[in-house]
Coordinates of C-alpha atoms in Angstrom, one line a residue:
M1 CA 34.2 20.8 24.6
R2 CA 33.2 17.8 26.8
R3 CA 30.2 19.8 28.3
L4 CA 29.2 20.8 24.7
L5 CA 29.4 17.2 23.5
A6 CA 27.5 15.9 26.5
A7 CA 24.8 18.5 25.9
A8 CA 24.5 17.5 22.4
L9 CA 24.2 13.9 23.3
A10 CA 21.5 14.8 25.8
L11 CA 19.6 16.6 23.2
V12 CA 19.9 13.7 20.8
A13 CA 18.7 11.2 23.4
T14 CA 15.8 13.5 24.3
L15 CA 14.7 13.9 20.7
A16 CA 15.0 10.1 20.2
G17 CA 12.9 9.6 23.2
L18 CA 10.3 12.1 22.1
L19 CA 10.3 10.4 18.6
A20 CA 9.8 7.0 20.2
A21 CA 6.9 8.2 22.3
L22 CA 5.3 9.9 19.4
V23 CA 5.3 6.8 17.1
A24 CA 4.1 4.7 20.0
V25 CA 0.9 6.8 20.4
P26 CA -0.9 5.5 17.4
V27 CA 0.0 1.8 18.2
G28 CA -1.4 2.2 21.7
Y29 CA -4.4 3.9 20.4
V30 CA -5.1 1.0 17.9
E31 CA -4.6 -1.5 20.7
L32 CA -6.9 0.2 23.2
A33 CA -9.6 2.1 21.0
C34 CA -9.8 -0.2 17.9
R35 CA -10.3 -3.6 19.2
P36 CA -12.1 -6.1 16.9
Q37 CA -15.9 -6.0 17.3
G38 CA -18.4 -8.9 16.8
A39 CA -17.8 -12.6 16.9
A40 CA -16.4 -14.8 14.2
V41 CA -18.8 -15.9 11.5
P42 CA -18.3 -19.6 10.5
Y43 CA -18.1 -20.4 6.8
A44 CA -18.0 -24.0 5.3
A45 CA -15.3 -23.6 2.6
I46 CA -15.5 -25.5 -0.7
L47 CA -11.7 -25.6 -1.4
P48 CA -9.6 -27.9 0.6
P49 CA -7.7 -26.6 3.8
E50 CA -4.3 -26.4 2.0
H51 CA -5.6 -23.7 -0.2
H52 CA -7.2 -21.5 2.5
R53 CA -5.7 -18.3 3.6
P54 CA -7.0 -16.5 6.8
E55 CA -9.9 -14.2 5.8
G56 CA -8.8 -11.4 8.1
R57 CA -5.9 -10.8 5.8
T58 CA -8.1 -9.2 3.2
L59 CA -8.6 -6.4 5.8
L60 CA -5.1 -6.3 7.1
T61 CA -3.3 -6.3 3.8
Y62 CA -4.6 -2.7 3.2
P63 CA -2.3 -0.8 5.7
E64 CA 0.8 -1.9 3.6
W65 CA -1.1 -0.9 0.4
H66 CA -1.8 2.4 2.0
I67 CA 1.9 3.0 1.9
V68 CA 1.9 2.1 -1.8
H69 CA -1.0 4.6 -2.3
A70 CA 0.9 7.3 -0.2
Y71 CA 4.0 7.1 -2.6
A72 CA 1.6 7.3 -5.6
D73 CA -0.1 10.4 -4.0
Y74 CA 3.4 11.8 -3.3
A75 CA 4.4 11.3 -6.9
A76 CA 1.3 13.0 -8.0
V77 CA 1.8 16.0 -5.9
I78 CA 5.5 16.6 -6.9
R79 CA 4.7 16.1 -10.7
T80 CA 3.6 19.7 -10.6
D81 CA 4.1 21.0 -7.1
D82 CA 7.1 20.9 -4.4
P83 CA 7.7 18.2 -1.8
H84 CA 6.5 20.5 1.0
D85 CA 3.1 20.6 -0.7
Y86 CA 2.5 17.0 0.2
G87 CA 0.6 16.5 3.4
Y88 CA 3.0 14.2 5.4
V89 CA 0.8 14.3 8.6
A90 CA -2.3 13.4 6.5
G91 CA -0.4 10.4 5.0
I92 CA 0.5 9.1 8.4
A93 CA -3.0 9.7 9.8
G94 CA -4.5 7.8 6.8
F95 CA -2.4 4.8 7.7
W96 CA -3.3 4.6 11.4
G97 CA -7.1 5.8 10.9
S98 CA -7.7 3.1 8.2
L99 CA -5.9 0.5 10.3
C100 CA -8.2 1.5 13.3
D101 CA -11.4 1.1 11.2
L102 CA -10.3 -2.3 9.7
S103 CA -9.3 -3.6 13.2
R104 CA -12.7 -2.8 14.5
A105 CA -14.3 -4.5 11.5
S106 CA -12.1 -7.7 11.7
G107 CA -14.0 -9.4 14.5
P108 CA -16.3 -11.5 12.2
H109 CA -13.3 -12.3 9.9
G110 CA -10.9 -13.8 12.6
G111 CA -9.9 -10.7 14.5
F112 CA -6.5 -9.1 14.5
P113 CA -4.0 -11.9 15.3
G114 CA -0.8 -11.3 17.0
A115 CA 1.2 -12.5 14.2
F116 CA -0.3 -9.9 11.9
K117 CA 0.2 -7.1 14.4
S118 CA 3.9 -7.4 14.6
T119 CA 4.3 -6.9 11.0
V120 CA 1.6 -4.1 10.6
Y121 CA 2.9 -2.2 13.5
T122 CA 6.5 -2.4 12.2
I123 CA 5.7 -1.1 8.8
G124 CA 3.4 1.5 10.4
V125 CA 6.1 2.7 12.6
S126 CA 8.7 2.7 9.9
F127 CA 6.4 4.7 7.6
T128 CA 5.6 7.2 10.3
V129 CA 9.4 7.8 11.0
E130 CA 10.2 8.1 7.3
L131 CA 7.4 10.5 6.6
L132 CA 8.2 12.7 9.8
A133 CA 11.9 12.8 8.9
K134 CA 11.1 13.7 5.2
A135 CA 8.6 16.4 6.5
A136 CA 11.1 17.9 8.9
Y137 CA 13.6 18.3 6.0
E138 CA 11.2 19.4 3.2
E139 CA 9.3 21.9 5.4
T140 CA 12.7 23.6 6.5
L141 CA 15.7 23.3 4.3
G142 CA 13.7 21.9 1.3
R143 CA 11.3 24.9 1.4
I144 CA 14.3 27.3 1.7
A145 CA 15.9 25.7 -1.5
V146 CA 12.6 26.1 -3.3
A147 CA 12.5 29.7 -2.3
I148 CA 15.9 30.3 -3.6
R149 CA 15.1 28.5 -6.8
G150 CA 12.1 30.4 -7.6
A151 CA 9.0 29.6 -9.7
D152 CA 10.9 27.7 -12.4
R153 CA 11.4 23.9 -11.6
A154 CA 15.0 22.5 -11.8
P155 CA 15.9 19.4 -13.8
L156 CA 16.1 17.3 -10.7
D157 CA 12.6 18.4 -9.6
D158 CA 11.1 16.8 -12.7
L159 CA 13.4 13.8 -12.5
S160 CA 12.7 13.1 -8.9
A161 CA 8.9 13.3 -9.8
T162 CA 9.5 10.7 -12.5
Q163 CA 11.5 8.4 -10.1
A164 CA 8.7 8.7 -7.5
A165 CA 6.0 7.7 -9.9
A166 CA 8.1 4.7 -11.2
Y167 CA 8.8 3.5 -7.7
A168 CA 5.0 3.7 -6.8
A169 CA 4.2 1.6 -9.9
F170 CA 6.9 -0.9 -8.9
L171 CA 5.5 -1.4 -5.5
R172 CA 2.0 -2.6 -6.8
Q173 CA 3.6 -6.0 -7.5
V174 CA 7.1 -6.2 -6.0
P175 CA 8.5 -5.6 -2.5
W176 CA 10.1 -2.3 -1.8
Y177 CA 13.5 -3.5 -0.9
R178 CA 14.0 -4.9 -4.4
W179 CA 14.1 -1.4 -6.0
D180 CA 17.3 -0.2 -7.4
F181 CA 17.9 2.9 -5.3
A182 CA 21.6 3.1 -6.6
T183 CA 20.5 3.5 -10.1
D184 CA 18.2 6.3 -9.1
A185 CA 21.2 8.1 -7.1
A186 CA 23.3 7.7 -10.2
A187 CA 20.6 9.2 -12.4
L188 CA 20.5 12.3 -10.2
D189 CA 24.2 12.7 -10.5
A190 CA 24.1 12.4 -14.2
A191 CA 21.2 14.9 -14.7
A192 CA 22.2 17.5 -12.2
T193 CA 23.1 21.1 -13.2
D194 CA 25.1 23.5 -11.2
T195 CA 22.0 25.3 -10.0
F196 CA 21.5 25.6 -6.1
R197 CA 18.3 23.6 -6.3
D198 CA 19.8 20.8 -8.2
T199 CA 22.8 20.6 -5.9
E200 CA 20.4 20.4 -2.9
R201 CA 18.2 17.7 -4.5
R202 CA 21.2 15.8 -5.4
A203 CA 22.4 15.7 -1.9
A204 CA 19.1 15.2 -0.1
L205 CA 17.7 12.7 -2.3
G206 CA 21.1 10.9 -2.8
A207 CA 21.4 10.6 1.1
E208 CA 17.7 9.3 1.2
Y209 CA 18.4 6.7 -1.5
G210 CA 21.6 5.7 0.1
I211 CA 19.8 5.1 3.4
K212 CA 17.1 3.2 1.7
A213 CA 19.6 1.1 -0.3
A214 CA 21.4 0.1 2.9
Y215 CA 18.1 -0.7 4.7
A216 CA 16.8 -2.7 1.7
Q217 CA 20.0 -4.9 1.9
V218 CA 19.2 -5.7 5.6
I219 CA 15.5 -6.4 4.9
G220 CA 16.5 -8.5 1.9
A221 CA 18.8 -10.6 3.8
A222 CA 16.3 -11.1 6.5
V223 CA 13.6 -12.2 4.1
A224 CA 15.9 -14.6 2.3
V225 CA 16.0 -16.8 5.3
M226 CA 12.3 -16.7 5.8
P227 CA 9.8 -18.9 4.0
P228 CA 8.4 -16.9 1.1
D229 CA 4.6 -15.9 1.1
A230 CA 2.6 -17.8 -1.7
L231 CA 2.5 -15.8 -4.9
R232 CA -0.6 -17.6 -6.1
L233 CA -4.0 -18.6 -4.8
R234 CA -7.0 -20.9 -5.6
M235 CA -10.5 -19.7 -6.3
I236 CA -13.8 -21.1 -7.8
V237 CA -15.5 -19.3 -10.7
R238 CA -18.8 -19.8 -12.5
G239 CA -20.3 -18.3 -15.6
L240 CA -17.1 -18.9 -17.7
D241 CA -16.0 -22.4 -19.0
A242 CA -12.7 -23.9 -18.4
T243 CA -11.5 -23.1 -22.0
T244 CA -12.1 -19.5 -21.6
L245 CA -10.4 -19.4 -18.1
S246 CA -7.4 -21.3 -19.3
G247 CA -6.9 -18.7 -22.0
L248 CA -6.5 -15.8 -19.3
P249 CA -2.9 -14.9 -18.5
E250 CA -1.2 -16.9 -15.9
V251 CA -4.4 -18.9 -15.0
T252 CA -4.4 -22.6 -14.6
V253 CA -7.5 -24.6 -14.5
I254 CA -7.4 -27.3 -11.8
R255 CA -10.8 -29.0 -12.1
T256 CA -14.5 -28.5 -12.7
R257 CA -16.6 -28.7 -9.6
P258 CA -20.4 -28.7 -9.1
E259 CA -20.1 -25.1 -7.8
G260 CA -17.9 -23.9 -10.8
V261 CA -14.4 -24.1 -12.1
E262 CA -11.5 -24.2 -9.8
I263 CA -8.5 -22.1 -11.0
D264 CA -5.1 -21.2 -9.8
T265 CA -4.1 -17.4 -10.2
P266 CA -1.4 -14.9 -9.3
R267 CA -1.9 -12.5 -6.4
Y268 CA -1.4 -8.9 -5.9
A269 CA -2.0 -6.3 -8.6
A270 CA -2.0 -9.1 -11.3
L271 CA -5.0 -10.7 -9.5
T272 CA -7.0 -7.4 -9.4
M273 CA -6.6 -7.2 -13.2
L274 CA -7.8 -10.8 -13.7
L275 CA -10.8 -10.5 -11.4
Q276 CA -11.9 -7.4 -13.3
Q277 CA -11.4 -9.2 -16.7
M278 CA -13.4 -12.2 -15.6
A279 CA -16.2 -10.1 -14.3
A280 CA -16.3 -8.0 -17.5
E281 CA -16.6 -11.3 -19.5
G282 CA -19.5 -12.6 -17.4
G283 CA -17.7 -14.5 -14.7
D284 CA -19.0 -14.7 -11.1
F285 CA -16.9 -15.6 -8.0
V286 CA -18.0 -18.4 -5.6
E287 CA -15.0 -18.5 -3.2
I288 CA -11.6 -17.1 -3.2
A289 CA -8.9 -18.8 -1.0
G290 CA -11.5 -20.6 0.9
N291 CA -13.3 -17.3 1.9
D292 CA -16.6 -15.7 1.3
D293 CA -15.7 -11.9 2.1
I294 CA -13.3 -9.7 0.3
L295 CA -11.9 -6.0 0.6
M296 CA -11.5 -3.7 -2.4
T297 CA -10.6 0.0 -2.7
V298 CA -12.2 2.2 -5.2
T299 CA -11.9 6.0 -6.0
T300 CA -14.6 8.4 -6.7
D301 CA -15.4 11.9 -6.1
A302 CA -18.4 11.0 -3.8
E303 CA -18.0 11.5 -0.1
E304 CA -19.3 8.1 0.7
A305 CA -19.6 4.7 -0.9
E306 CA -21.8 1.8 -0.2
G307 CA -20.3 -0.7 2.2
A308 CA -17.2 1.6 2.9
L309 CA -15.4 0.8 6.1
S310 CA -13.1 3.7 5.7
S311 CA -12.8 6.7 3.5
M312 CA -10.1 9.3 2.8
T313 CA -9.2 12.1 0.4
R314 CA -6.3 11.3 -2.0
Q315 CA -3.5 13.9 -2.3
G316 CA -2.6 14.9 -5.8
S317 CA -6.2 14.1 -7.0
R318 CA -9.7 15.5 -6.6
D319 CA -11.3 12.4 -5.4
R320 CA -11.6 10.0 -2.4
R321 CA -10.6 6.5 -1.7
H322 CA -13.2 4.1 -0.1
L323 CA -12.4 0.7 1.4
I324 CA -15.3 -1.6 0.8
L325 CA -15.9 -4.9 2.3
L326 CA -18.4 -7.2 0.5
P327 CA -19.2 -10.8 -0.1
V328 CA -17.1 -12.7 -2.7
T329 CA -20.3 -13.6 -4.5
A330 CA -21.2 -10.0 -5.0
L331 CA -17.9 -9.0 -6.2
A332 CA -18.3 -9.5 -10.0
Q333 CA -21.5 -7.6 -10.1
R334 CA -20.2 -4.7 -8.1
L335 CA -17.3 -4.5 -10.6
R336 CA -19.7 -4.6 -13.6
D337 CA -21.9 -2.0 -12.0
M338 CA -18.9 0.5 -12.0
D339 CA -18.9 0.7 -15.9
G340 CA -20.1 3.9 -17.0
T341 CA -19.9 5.6 -13.5
N342 CA -17.4 7.9 -11.8
V343 CA -16.3 4.9 -9.5
T344 CA -12.9 3.5 -10.4
L345 CA -11.5 0.1 -9.1
E346 CA -8.1 0.7 -7.5
H347 CA -7.2 -2.6 -6.0
I348 CA -8.8 -5.9 -4.8
H349 CA -7.1 -7.2 -1.7
D350 CA -6.5 -10.9 -1.5
Y351 CA -5.3 -12.7 1.6

């Protein structure tokens, strides 16, 4: 028994070492092969320094959003298909591949600072481990459970797809650790039938939700003692008067400047909708958070897009995502030019 236990522990240690080496490979690749290219380009900001955010963040916020998009893609796949039909390795590769492209492009925008690296690498490694673990289960035991189930979906197949879609939508504006995983687990218990597939889904997803709930408590406690990131930012808009701008949701007019109207707005997904609305109403953007360049993602069935730094196929859809870096002053017209085309705005990345 002692020899058997020792062998089991040695196997676990070996697997853990292999996993650690595996997730370290993309970090090493980004560090060595994806270094920022080009020198910083100076820009004389209009807004005062206290309202500036580092321009490089418009590029380096995307990797975290890639995870949001990956959850949305996963939800789209399992809405009609099964979890093993999602490309877990492709989801991981999309994260590290886009990070490499953005790191290379970050040189003129402040590079890839060490403070950003620790955060981006941490979420990247966590995402990689999560998807590898999920793939290992769904491609083995999960696939067997589907074979036993047959062609007809079980109630928890549909419920888990609904939960995945709701979670992906939640992540567009709120950090993941605030999601109520316990409620999802309870919903599985309430809706489960006595079929084999429901029993398996209830156990597998219940365990996943339990682990995430425990991890969320740890992250939430750690974040609670850290200074919160700003939820709002300043920008300068022209083409719209102060009265029109003050009538937009959550927008506060600060002052009228020679260059345009200075306003205070929310960030994240709410900002994307506001920028799109202001552009549609004839507004143009002069400066955002003290910066003159900004990143956005669009989706289209075209293989390439003008100004794209990185492109990838979206799972669960028949189109591609393009990461486009452009001047702030060109953003509004680019948004207006999308009207009536097959190009759809997905997200505008602030700083």
